[in-house]
Each structure stands twice: as C-alpha cells, then as structure tokens.
XYZ file of C-alpha atoms in Angstrom:
632
model
C 11.409 13.883 26.844
C 13.310 13.669 30.117
C 12.234 10.293 31.429
C 12.735 10.854 35.150
C 10.261 10.756 38.030
C 11.235 14.301 38.994
C 10.119 15.579 35.605
C 6.730 13.883 35.954
C 5.832 13.919 39.646
C 2.254 12.852 39.082
C 3.182 9.657 37.231
C 4.026 6.196 38.535
C 7.721 6.389 39.310
C 8.267 2.669 38.690
C 7.401 3.057 35.016
C 9.866 5.900 34.587
C 12.550 3.917 36.318
C 11.784 1.064 33.960
C 11.915 3.316 30.908
C 15.331 4.580 31.929
C 16.640 1.063 32.487
C 18.950 -0.906 30.264
C 17.902 -3.248 28.853
C 14.501 -1.838 28.004
C 11.378 -3.530 29.392
C 9.322 -6.156 27.605
C 5.521 -6.014 27.412
C 3.615 -9.301 27.444
C 0.011 -10.461 26.985
C -0.434 -8.620 23.688
C -1.727 -11.839 22.150
C -4.102 -12.774 24.987
C -6.949 -13.262 22.523
C -4.869 -15.487 20.260
C -3.862 -17.755 23.140
C -7.381 -17.915 24.536
C -8.626 -18.974 21.107
C -5.931 -21.645 20.899
C -7.192 -22.964 24.241
C -10.708 -23.431 22.979
C -12.383 -20.063 23.539
C -14.328 -19.045 20.440
C -13.650 -15.609 18.962
C -17.311 -14.677 19.298
C -17.243 -15.381 23.045
C -16.608 -12.555 25.505
C -12.929 -12.883 26.437
C -13.251 -10.194 29.114
C -15.893 -12.096 31.104
C -13.370 -14.896 31.580
C -11.886 -12.710 34.336
C -15.014 -13.651 36.313
C -15.951 -17.067 34.914
C -12.613 -18.764 34.149
C -9.904 -16.764 35.946
C -7.516 -19.725 35.980
C -7.309 -19.744 32.168
C -6.408 -16.055 32.066
C -4.037 -16.380 35.023
C -2.119 -19.176 33.318
C -1.484 -16.991 30.266
C -0.307 -14.116 32.487
C 2.018 -16.544 34.241
C 3.517 -17.839 30.992
C 4.319 -14.321 29.772
C 5.942 -13.385 33.087
C 8.057 -16.541 33.028
C 9.071 -15.669 29.452
C 10.525 -12.366 30.628
C 7.682 -9.832 30.555
C 8.227 -6.887 32.863
C 4.774 -5.497 32.146
C 1.604 -7.516 31.561
C -1.678 -6.263 30.157
C -5.006 -6.905 31.808
C -7.547 -9.001 29.956
C -9.733 -5.956 29.281
C -9.129 -5.082 25.634
C -12.876 -5.142 24.893
C -14.133 -4.347 28.412
C -15.959 -1.140 27.539
C -19.702 -0.673 27.648
C -20.167 -0.658 23.873
C -18.449 -3.984 23.251
C -19.766 -5.592 26.434
C -23.294 -4.591 25.366
C -23.039 -7.111 22.503
C -23.023 -9.801 25.200
C -25.531 -8.065 27.468
C -22.763 -7.239 29.965
C -22.584 -3.440 29.808
C -23.706 -3.156 33.435
C -20.730 -5.258 34.547
C -18.095 -2.984 33.024
C -16.567 -1.896 36.344
C -16.695 -5.394 37.828
C -14.978 -7.045 34.851
C -12.186 -4.441 34.706
C -11.534 -4.525 38.444
C -11.430 -8.328 38.415
C -8.858 -8.249 35.602
C -6.488 -6.020 37.590
C -6.880 -8.139 40.718
C -6.232 -11.304 38.714
C -3.037 -9.877 37.224
C -1.866 -8.718 40.660
C -2.296 -12.195 42.158
C -0.232 -13.760 39.384
C 2.520 -11.156 39.852
C 2.630 -11.694 43.621
C 2.985 -15.420 43.069
C 5.863 -14.851 40.649
C 7.946 -12.861 43.166
C 8.984 -10.538 40.338
C 8.715 -6.788 39.791
C 6.126 -6.645 37.026
C 3.853 -3.724 36.188
C 0.135 -4.048 35.515
C -0.971 -2.221 32.363
C -4.684 -1.582 32.271
C -5.536 -2.529 28.683
C -7.973 -0.260 26.806
C -8.976 -1.087 23.246
C -11.234 0.659 20.727
C -14.886 1.113 21.614
C -15.972 -0.875 18.594
C -18.192 1.924 17.269
C -17.535 4.726 14.824
C -17.078 8.192 16.284
C -18.327 11.401 14.745
C -17.748 12.699 12.137
C -17.399 9.188 10.687
C -20.024 7.605 12.928
C -22.973 8.408 15.187
C -21.204 8.265 18.573
C -20.279 11.763 19.714
C -16.871 12.503 21.218
C -18.322 13.263 24.641
C -20.095 9.907 24.667
C -16.812 8.225 23.776
C -14.966 10.053 26.567
C -17.597 8.906 29.058
C -17.282 5.277 27.967
C -13.487 5.401 28.242
C -13.711 7.181 31.611
C -15.939 4.416 32.985
C -13.442 1.706 32.046
C -10.355 3.686 33.079
C -11.822 4.589 36.472
C -12.371 0.900 37.208
C -8.830 -0.044 36.123
C -7.256 2.787 38.104
C -9.417 2.149 41.146
C -8.350 -1.496 41.196
C -4.677 -0.514 41.195
C -3.352 -0.580 37.614
C 0.179 0.844 37.410
C -0.114 2.236 33.877
C -2.749 2.590 31.165
C -2.188 1.245 27.666
C -4.600 2.551 25.040
C -3.908 0.292 22.075
C -4.840 -0.845 18.578
C -6.518 2.455 17.820
C -7.343 3.294 14.205
C -8.956 6.711 14.718
C -7.060 9.720 16.056
C -10.320 11.213 17.330
C -10.909 8.086 19.398
C -7.434 7.795 20.880
C -7.493 11.485 21.806
C -10.847 10.971 23.534
C -9.361 8.075 25.501
C -6.311 10.098 26.571
C -8.505 13.000 27.638
C -10.678 10.644 29.678
C -7.609 9.142 31.347
C -6.202 12.529 32.235
C -9.526 13.435 33.834
C -10.216 10.316 35.945
C -6.679 8.981 36.563
C -4.210 11.874 36.286
C -1.610 9.981 38.320
C -1.252 7.125 35.824
C 1.162 7.187 32.862
C -0.396 6.597 29.457
C 0.901 4.499 26.596
C -1.145 5.424 23.513
C -0.689 3.058 20.589
C -2.108 3.159 17.056
C -2.350 0.463 14.419
C -1.615 0.901 10.709
C -2.691 -0.722 7.458
C -0.373 -2.143 4.806
C 0.240 1.304 3.293
C 1.647 2.633 6.597
C -1.435 4.744 7.206
C -4.120 4.402 9.834
C -7.486 3.110 8.687
C -8.584 6.741 8.314
C -5.458 7.698 6.364
C -3.224 9.402 8.957
C 0.551 9.086 8.578
C 2.943 7.931 11.336
C 4.341 11.474 11.580
C 0.895 12.983 12.098
C -0.025 10.330 14.662
C 3.157 10.868 16.671
C 2.759 14.634 16.701
C -0.901 14.475 17.737
C -0.341 11.924 20.504
C 2.482 13.967 21.977
C 0.386 17.124 21.765
C -2.537 15.399 23.505
C -0.401 14.246 26.411
C 0.547 10.614 25.859
C 3.586 9.699 27.954
C 4.629 6.941 25.565
C 3.723 6.900 21.852
C 3.138 3.450 20.484
C 2.523 1.403 17.368
C 1.054 -2.075 17.702
C -0.749 -4.786 15.771
C -0.399 -3.692 12.082
C 1.904 -6.134 10.298
C 5.054 -7.892 11.383
C 8.283 -6.480 12.819
C 9.452 -5.178 9.440
C 6.557 -2.757 9.069
C 6.581 -1.760 12.748
C 10.270 -0.830 12.568
C 9.606 1.299 9.503
C 6.757 3.120 11.251
C 8.807 3.616 14.424
C 11.536 5.315 12.411
C 8.999 7.610 10.727
C 7.502 8.556 14.090
C 10.866 9.263 15.667
C 11.886 11.401 12.732
C 8.765 13.515 13.264
C 8.926 13.615 17.090
C 12.477 12.664 18.102
C 12.219 13.445 21.820
C 9.251 11.218 22.668
C 9.283 7.807 24.348
C 8.058 4.959 22.125
C 6.617 1.473 22.433
C 6.393 -1.178 19.704
C 4.259 -4.329 19.718
C 4.155 -6.001 16.278
C 1.998 -8.868 15.163
C 3.696 -12.113 14.247
C 3.182 -11.223 10.595
C -0.077 -10.848 8.643
C -2.687 -13.396 9.812
C -4.191 -16.263 7.845
C -7.238 -18.370 8.657
C -6.577 -22.095 8.652
C -8.959 -24.761 9.873
C -11.103 -22.226 11.687
C -8.114 -20.808 13.568
C -6.217 -17.566 12.992
C -2.549 -18.376 12.301
C 0.458 -16.044 12.199
C 3.518 -16.898 10.088
C 6.441 -15.255 11.948
C 8.289 -17.700 14.187
C 9.718 -16.686 17.544
C 13.370 -16.639 16.451
C 12.501 -14.070 13.758
C 11.837 -11.577 16.568
C 15.353 -11.836 18.048
C 17.090 -9.597 15.551
C 14.194 -7.190 15.375
C 14.175 -6.717 19.133
C 17.696 -5.300 18.818
C 16.648 -3.195 15.822
C 13.705 -1.766 17.779
C 15.959 -0.934 20.673
C 18.593 0.680 18.491
C 15.913 2.665 16.649
C 14.628 4.279 19.831
C 11.901 2.032 21.256
C 11.633 2.299 25.059
C 9.080 -0.499 25.472
C 9.159 -3.649 23.331
C 6.471 -6.300 23.124
C 4.214 -8.253 20.860
C 0.634 -8.193 19.669
C -1.506 -10.733 17.811
C 0.149 -14.093 17.333
C 3.122 -13.369 19.631
C 3.286 -16.222 22.103
C 5.398 -16.382 25.274
C 8.104 -17.899 23.048
C 8.240 -14.681 21.006
C 8.463 -12.610 24.185
C 11.207 -14.846 25.572
C 13.225 -14.446 22.388
C 12.989 -10.656 22.553
C 13.754 -10.555 26.274
C 16.871 -12.657 25.807
C 17.969 -10.533 22.864
C 17.890 -7.218 24.708
C 19.075 -8.589 28.040
C 22.152 -10.338 26.668
C 23.180 -8.023 23.833
C 26.308 -5.953 24.171
C 25.534 -2.492 22.733
C 28.958 -2.561 21.089
C 27.891 -5.540 18.981
C 24.590 -4.146 17.735
C 26.107 -2.891 14.513
C 26.918 -6.491 13.619
C 23.472 -7.773 14.555
C 21.117 -5.219 13.054
C 22.157 -4.688 9.405
C 20.227 -7.695 8.074
C 16.996 -6.412 9.557
C 17.752 -2.843 8.521
C 18.457 -3.933 4.964
C 15.200 -5.847 4.875
C 13.303 -2.777 5.987
C 14.580 -0.786 3.039
C 13.402 -3.546 0.698
C 9.980 -3.829 2.306
C 8.564 -0.352 1.900
C 4.784 -0.452 1.538
C 3.312 -1.280 -1.861
C 1.940 2.234 -2.256
C 5.500 3.600 -2.286
C 7.319 0.835 -4.150
C 8.013 1.342 -7.847
C 5.540 -0.542 -9.998
C 6.666 -3.800 -11.552
C 6.848 -2.042 -14.912
C 9.108 0.641 -13.453
C 11.326 -1.986 -11.842
C 11.646 -4.028 -15.028
C 12.530 -0.998 -17.126
C 15.045 0.179 -14.523
C 16.638 -3.270 -14.562
C 17.053 -3.116 -18.351
C 14.628 -5.926 -19.151
C 12.981 -6.102 -22.552
C 9.359 -5.371 -21.682
C 6.271 -6.512 -23.566
C 3.115 -4.445 -23.143
C -0.146 -5.401 -24.845
C -3.148 -3.160 -25.466
C -6.687 -4.295 -24.667
C -9.966 -2.413 -25.050
C -12.494 -2.390 -22.205
C -15.788 -4.183 -22.903
C -18.788 -2.283 -24.276
C -21.081 -3.798 -21.645
C -20.838 -5.329 -18.176
C -19.634 -8.771 -19.240
C -15.912 -9.257 -18.682
C -15.532 -12.949 -19.547
C -13.834 -12.398 -22.910
C -11.608 -9.698 -21.438
C -10.406 -11.966 -18.649
C -9.866 -14.883 -21.011
C -7.781 -12.737 -23.354
C -5.730 -11.239 -20.544
C -5.074 -14.679 -19.093
C -3.818 -15.906 -22.463
C -1.507 -12.916 -22.864
C -0.169 -13.188 -19.330
C 0.530 -16.905 -19.718
C 2.341 -16.192 -22.990
C 4.713 -13.788 -21.226
C 3.244 -10.285 -21.411
C 4.641 -8.033 -18.696
C 1.798 -5.561 -18.591
C -1.655 -5.008 -20.091
C -2.470 -1.519 -21.410
C -6.143 -0.702 -20.979
C -7.417 1.909 -23.413
C -9.944 4.597 -22.420
C -12.845 4.956 -24.855
C -10.738 4.245 -27.979
C -12.047 5.961 -31.104
C -14.331 7.957 -28.733
C -16.629 4.955 -28.317
C -18.421 4.164 -25.089
C -16.611 1.544 -23.008
C -16.281 0.432 -19.399
C -14.088 2.741 -17.300
C -10.464 1.640 -17.737
C -9.372 1.867 -14.104
C -12.142 -0.581 -13.166
C -10.821 -2.935 -15.855
C -7.260 -2.492 -14.571
C -8.314 -3.373 -11.054
C -10.218 -6.406 -12.326
C -7.250 -7.702 -14.342
C -4.830 -7.197 -11.481
C -7.104 -9.016 -9.009
C -8.341 -11.817 -11.249
C -5.355 -12.466 -13.528
C -2.538 -11.098 -11.347
C -1.067 -9.136 -14.242
C 0.045 -5.521 -13.894
C -1.701 -2.899 -15.990
C -1.251 0.528 -17.555
C -4.332 2.730 -17.564
C -4.744 5.087 -20.536
C -5.657 8.548 -19.329
C -6.817 11.007 -22.019
C -7.187 14.671 -21.148
C -9.877 15.345 -23.749
C -13.387 15.492 -22.330
C -12.198 15.897 -18.750
C -12.353 19.063 -16.687
C -9.543 19.782 -14.238
C -11.863 18.756 -11.412
C -12.713 15.428 -12.998
C -9.103 14.704 -13.938
C -7.991 14.939 -10.334
C -10.878 12.862 -9.022
C -10.235 10.184 -11.639
C -6.542 10.093 -10.749
C -7.362 9.494 -7.099
C -9.796 6.759 -8.115
C -7.195 5.067 -10.309
C -4.611 5.125 -7.530
C -7.101 3.818 -4.954
C -7.787 0.904 -7.318
C -4.023 0.292 -7.605
C -3.745 1.425 -11.231
C -0.420 3.220 -10.826
C 1.016 2.965 -14.328
C -0.592 5.788 -16.311
C -0.317 6.497 -20.044
C -1.211 10.143 -20.707
C -2.663 10.979 -24.125
C -4.803 13.699 -25.644
C -7.560 11.247 -26.568
C -9.683 10.825 -29.677
C -12.096 13.642 -30.625
C -15.709 12.861 -29.822
C -16.742 13.872 -33.346
C -15.538 10.492 -34.647
C -17.224 8.406 -31.984
C -20.592 7.222 -30.707
C -21.593 10.617 -29.311
C -20.340 13.362 -31.634
C -22.190 16.025 -29.631
C -20.531 15.052 -26.348
C -18.209 17.490 -24.588
C -14.824 17.641 -26.280
C -13.165 20.285 -24.104
C -10.050 19.831 -22.019
C -8.320 21.887 -19.332
C -4.889 20.282 -19.669
C -2.740 19.111 -22.545
C -0.737 15.901 -21.974
C 2.389 17.734 -20.780
C 0.258 19.653 -18.276
C -1.321 16.448 -16.972
C 2.089 14.810 -16.623
C 3.256 17.801 -14.593
C 0.142 17.634 -12.406
C 0.789 13.955 -11.671
C 4.563 13.942 -11.241
C 5.090 17.337 -9.618
C 1.716 17.569 -7.880
C 0.004 14.333 -6.875
C 3.254 12.376 -6.480
C 4.435 15.180 -4.182
C 1.215 15.085 -2.154
C -0.540 18.205 -3.469
C -3.307 18.885 -5.980
C -3.369 21.443 -8.806
C -4.188 24.225 -6.337
C -1.312 23.278 -4.047
C -3.629 21.820 -1.390
C -2.340 18.716 0.407
C -4.021 15.461 -0.552
C -2.562 13.495 2.361
C -0.545 10.516 1.200
C 1.359 11.263 -2.026
C 0.506 9.096 -5.006
C 3.125 6.942 -6.710
C 2.178 7.025 -10.379
C 4.600 5.869 -13.086
C 3.739 8.001 -16.109
C 4.117 7.325 -19.803
C 3.390 9.486 -22.833
C 3.018 9.083 -26.576
C 5.673 9.615 -29.228
C 5.261 9.565 -33.011
C 8.490 8.391 -34.663
C 7.186 9.231 -38.134
C 5.747 12.749 -37.702
C 4.889 15.116 -40.495
C 6.597 17.910 -38.506
C 9.613 16.449 -36.642
C 10.535 19.777 -35.035
C 7.067 20.171 -33.497
C 7.036 16.549 -32.309
C 10.379 17.049 -30.583
C 9.135 20.281 -29.014
C 6.146 18.436 -27.564
C 8.362 15.578 -26.410
C 10.675 17.971 -24.591
C 7.704 19.425 -22.725
C 6.561 15.983 -21.653
C 10.039 14.975 -20.512
C 10.476 18.236 -18.636
C 7.134 17.627 -16.892
C 8.456 14.288 -15.645
C 7.427 11.547 -18.101
C 8.911 8.183 -17.090
C 8.571 6.196 -20.331
C 7.420 6.512 -23.954
C 5.013 4.480 -26.069
C 5.196 4.982 -29.817
C 2.654 4.690 -32.560
C 2.915 1.501 -34.663
C 6.264 1.212 -36.432
C 6.500 -0.361 -39.902
C 9.714 1.295 -41.059
C 12.372 1.034 -38.317
C 14.918 3.000 -40.346
C 12.610 6.038 -40.348
C 12.121 5.673 -36.589
C 15.870 5.472 -36.032
C 16.414 8.542 -38.166
C 13.985 10.526 -36.018
C 15.677 9.366 -32.798
C 19.062 10.284 -34.238
C 17.691 13.717 -35.137
C 16.663 14.130 -31.491
C 19.990 12.817 -30.178
C 21.968 15.225 -32.340
C 20.250 18.115 -30.556
C 19.675 16.840 -27.023
C 21.526 13.558 -26.609
C 19.990 10.075 -26.210
C 16.458 9.759 -24.871
C 16.581 9.946 -21.061
C 13.698 7.493 -20.528
C 12.850 4.015 -21.871
C 10.959 3.691 -25.141
C 8.505 0.907 -26.008
C 8.071 0.585 -29.768
C 4.529 0.165 -31.109
C 3.927 -3.069 -33.009
C 0.596 -3.650 -34.782
C 0.249 -7.095 -36.408
C -1.377 -6.818 -39.844
C -4.450 -8.995 -40.359
C -4.723 -8.986 -44.149
C -4.126 -6.861 -47.221
C -7.244 -4.737 -46.681
C -6.186 -4.002 -43.121
C -2.737 -2.932 -44.300
C -4.220 -0.668 -46.969
C -6.561 0.975 -44.482
C -3.741 1.748 -42.059
C -1.473 3.066 -44.794
C -4.023 5.334 -46.435
C -6.373 6.402 -43.639
C -4.511 6.491 -40.310
C -2.307 9.570 -39.778
C 1.282 8.807 -38.843
C 1.331 5.263 -40.268
C 3.265 4.595 -43.464
C 3.721 0.976 -44.493
C 6.676 0.377 -46.837
C 5.967 -0.986 -50.304
C 7.692 -4.317 -49.675
C 5.476 -5.033 -46.653
C 2.364 -3.996 -48.578
C 3.368 -6.371 -51.367
C 3.857 -9.269 -48.944
C 0.408 -8.691 -47.472
C -1.184 -8.469 -50.936
C 0.440 -11.771 -51.917
C -0.513 -13.498 -48.638
C -4.060 -14.312 -49.715
C -5.846 -16.338 -47.033
C -2.624 -16.511 -44.988
C -2.664 -12.790 -44.258
C -2.766 -13.180 -40.474
C 0.188 -15.604 -40.447
C 2.220 -13.267 -42.651
C 1.266 -10.359 -40.429
C 2.537 -12.263 -37.380
C 5.817 -13.000 -39.144
C 6.241 -9.339 -40.156
C 5.589 -8.282 -36.570
C 8.289 -10.646 -35.277
C 10.749 -9.320 -37.867
C 9.962 -5.725 -36.876
C 10.533 -6.560 -33.219
C 14.015 -7.843 -34.070
C 14.779 -4.533 -35.761
C 13.342 -2.194 -33.092
C 15.395 -3.889 -30.370
C 18.259 -1.694 -31.555
C 16.606 1.453 -30.212
C 13.871 0.344 -27.802
C 13.601 -1.341 -24.433
C 10.437 -3.173 -25.230
C 7.398 -3.317 -27.434
C 3.860 -2.024 -27.206
C 1.831 -4.704 -28.960
C -1.555 -3.621 -30.374
C -3.579 -6.693 -31.452
C -5.867 -5.972 -34.386
C -9.524 -6.994 -34.057
C -8.894 -8.445 -30.576
C -6.923 -11.389 -31.991
C -5.143 -12.115 -28.758
C -4.161 -15.560 -30.037
C -1.922 -13.935 -32.637
C -0.528 -11.586 -30.009
C 0.265 -14.558 -27.756
C 2.055 -16.281 -30.663
C 4.221 -13.180 -31.159
C 4.987 -12.896 -27.434
C 5.985 -16.551 -27.176
C 8.282 -16.199 -30.205
C 9.977 -13.142 -28.664
C 10.369 -14.811 -25.265
C 11.771 -17.983 -26.839
C 14.543 -15.959 -28.457
C 15.422 -14.299 -25.121
C-alpha cells in the first residue's frame, strides 16, 4: 500500500501523514473501560452514557493518554450502538451519545495544544449475526451506519472498528462506513483467542486478506492476549498480506478477576521492548487495549520515539526469541512429545474408562498415579469390547481435574471413515492430542457380540489420515478442515510375534505413515524383545521413533498362568512362573518386584514404560512408579 494522501484523495490526509511518519504514532484510550472501572464505574453500567452524565471523568482519561504520548485517542463509544444501548433503554440516544463523545475528545485535544487525531470507536454490536445468529447482515449494516454517521457528523478524523470476532460483522461495519462516511479512513481490527484464531475459527491470514479485500485502510489486531501473541499474529498477517498497513493494540496480558476487579498482569515496562518489535515487524499504528494504562502508552511512546533504528537488532531479539517459545497451545508439541524428544525416561499408565457415569474412582486413581510420578495416563477405548465411557471425555476430565496429560486409545474397528474423522475432531477439540492407534478388540468377545465389527481403515491407514491429512489441515477427501490438528500418534508393536517378518512389515507401514512413538505388549522376557529389535535393526537400522515397553505387574500365580496360556503374544518364562507359584499370599508383592526388575532390563532398549495395572490396582502401580523415580 502506498501510504500517501495522493494515493487516497478521499481520506483524511493527516492520518496518512502520520502513518508515513517516523516514529510511528501511538493510539491511546484502548483501556477506557478498565480505567473507568478502576474509578468506580461498575462494569454493568453504561460507559457510553458518561459522555453526557459525567464528561469530566471521561475527559480526564483522554487527557492522561494524551500526556502519556498518544497521537490518536479513541472516543468513548465502544458500545454506543443501538443494540447495546437498548440494554440500558438508551437506543434512541445513539446519535446524541456518539456526537457528545467526539465533541468531548475534541475539547480535550484543543486544551492540550497538541496534534492528536480523534478515532471514532466502533465495537461489536453485541448480537450474533446470521448465519450464526438472528440479526441479518442488512440490519447490522444499518446499526453500524447509524453510529458511524453520528461520529462522522461530529467531526471524527478516522474510524476504528475494533475487537471484532466475526468476519461477517466487521465486513458489515466497513461497508456501512464506506456508505455513510466515504471520506474517513478505516482501521478494522479483529481479536483472537488463545489458539490464534477468531472466535469463529478464522486464521490471521484469512482475516488480513478479507479485510484488505473489503476496503480497510489499516488492518488491525487488538485485545486478544498480551504483546507476545499480538506480535505472532501480526507476523502471520503480514506474511499473508505484506503490502497492507497494520495496527496492533494488545491487552496487558490475559485478565484475572481479583476482589471484584479485572486485573491484568503485564507491567508497563514489559511493553517497551515489544513496542520496538511491533515497529520492526511492520506495525504502522501501535497502542494498547484492555489493561493498558497511560503508563503503558508512555513506555511505548518513549521506546519508538527515542530508539535508533540501527540499534533495534540489539533490542528486539529477546522478544523475538520469546515469541518462538510461546506459540499457541494448539501448535505446541504435547508434553509427551517434548519429554520423548528431550530423551527423558517416560512412564505411561493405562486406565480403563468407567462403566457408568461415576468418575470418582477414576479421578482418585489418576491422582495417585500422577502424584507418584506418572508422565501420562493412557485411556483405553472399550477394552475387551466392553461398553465404557467415551475415552476422549475421560481424557478431558483427567486433564482438567488432575492436570495430567493423557493418551487416548483410538481403535479403528467398529468405526466408519465418517465416524473416525468426527471422533478425531472431537478428541482434538477436547485437547486429547496424544493418540494411540490400534485395531481394537473384536466385538464377538465383548458385551455386544452382534454389534458392528467393520472398519474402513487399518491402523497404518488411520495414522496416515491423522499425520498426513488432519495434521496438514485436510480430511480424507482432501477438503480443508480449517486449522490443522496437532496430534502426536503412537502405534502398537509386538516384540514377541509368532511371525516376526509380518510384524516388521506392519511396523514399516505404520512408520511410513508417520507414527511418532511405539507402545509394546507386556514384556516378560527382555532377551526375546531385544532379539526382535536386533532383527529389525539388521535390516533397517535402529528404530527411528521412541519405544515404551509394556509392563504388566502380575497379581498372583493364577493371573500369571492365565496370561501365559490364554493371551496371544504373552509368554512368561519358567523362572518367573515358578516365583509366582511359590509366592503364595504374597503374589502381588512378588509381581511388583518382578515388574521393577523387568523395567531395569528394558531400559537398555526403551525410552520409557507403558505400565498396565492388573485389576485396577493403582496402588501397586504407584509403588512401581515411585521405585523407578527414586532410582532416577
């Protein structure tokens, strides 16, 4: 964009002169509501009516921002549209309240003897627009036009449409402004959630492209989180639309409620370095939103007014480095992925979902395991084909209540391709991002032997769908799903197969599809497991992904005999069988000791263990975990 008055003859030339200036201008009054609340105005009061009833209070805040260095102040009209004013019975005073706000700002500016622009502030209507609500787009345009006409008629220099969450709504506001005030420049600013998406799921790139296409003179991002997130979003917008002009107005961090007041954690001096980072990253207008006091504005003004461009490279790296470390949670590797990448010895523990709605025992067991030192809880999906609570609901519950990360088991059996994809989206939405892909137990052995047992994908196919499809932002048909998922995917490996060649063939398919880690069946003979891994390495080299070795503590001699004789893939050596037979009433204690000994041996070829407590004896599992952690 060529930011010159000649290129935009119908726009306010003072703004374009300001945008071309060095240093770049500072926007104030973004936290008008915060300051009014701090001065005793309740949040459920009508802030906008203060322009008529208590103009001195509003004027004082304008004055403080101007004295702090603001070159543009926003009118106290964020909620001065007929829909929001109607909540206070003031919809018929829309024009009066907006005009009074502009006049109030002008008087403060005249008294300051400074060149400061008046930005007519336009916030969301406070109602949902079609197709997500009942207010039609034409009705929204009329409401915006009413407010904008009053602001323009009273002499606003520029319009700032801010804190928008809905692209339909911000487009309606821009269209209304172009119709009733074509001479005024427009700053159109959206707000984003913690995952760097708007509330309706639009990405920064899509927002920037749409706002430019609609005719915004300056594309903005405001509110959202603190400076770190805003800088990240600014960079994404500029990458998508590099020639646009941009404004940034971050919150002073994510808010907290304390003593009936909304508090923001980021201190003013924190904004100094970020002001330079914003400037260097292409922001033309810099300001603050919720929680940013005149002290924050003063810090940013001083930063950009006194900085020597030649010294920016020395000032910005700390902020830039922090940005790279603070990517949104939806894109960060899971804790499990990070621990495995760091080479830590990981302990995963399997838990079955409850058979009913009560989760008390589940939460108590998970809390015990987490306190003992488990890194992650694996939640099975209908083990032995028996009806259980959905695992992703359990994962979400454990992560919220116990603050322990989870792995959701995801069998392909019994799921159509349509259901698989819907369930994946549900799991991700509930923040279950570690996924263990398995075939699943046949329904013939479970509670409902006549239930559907079909499947559209084998495990390697599901891994490919997740890693090469969903994680790339497309579904099985190649249709975009919007934001890509960020699943970390595991698969099963039998280290004691009856057909080693076939097991390796299946493993190669899973690895080729993109598997991130392996969980093995229970190991009772580590030398056999090592022999299988050596057989693989002789053909293809060492395993390219981490392996967690299955450990199943034996409960008693009968339990050991059942596993040895009736469970495919499990072969318990004679010496361990003899120890369990001789254990008598101490079978569980001997089983715990055997498990600890096996863990010592599997450390030679694994990066962790996958602990499978028998009969839900989480106390024994916790004893094993504590013993492993104590040894380091």
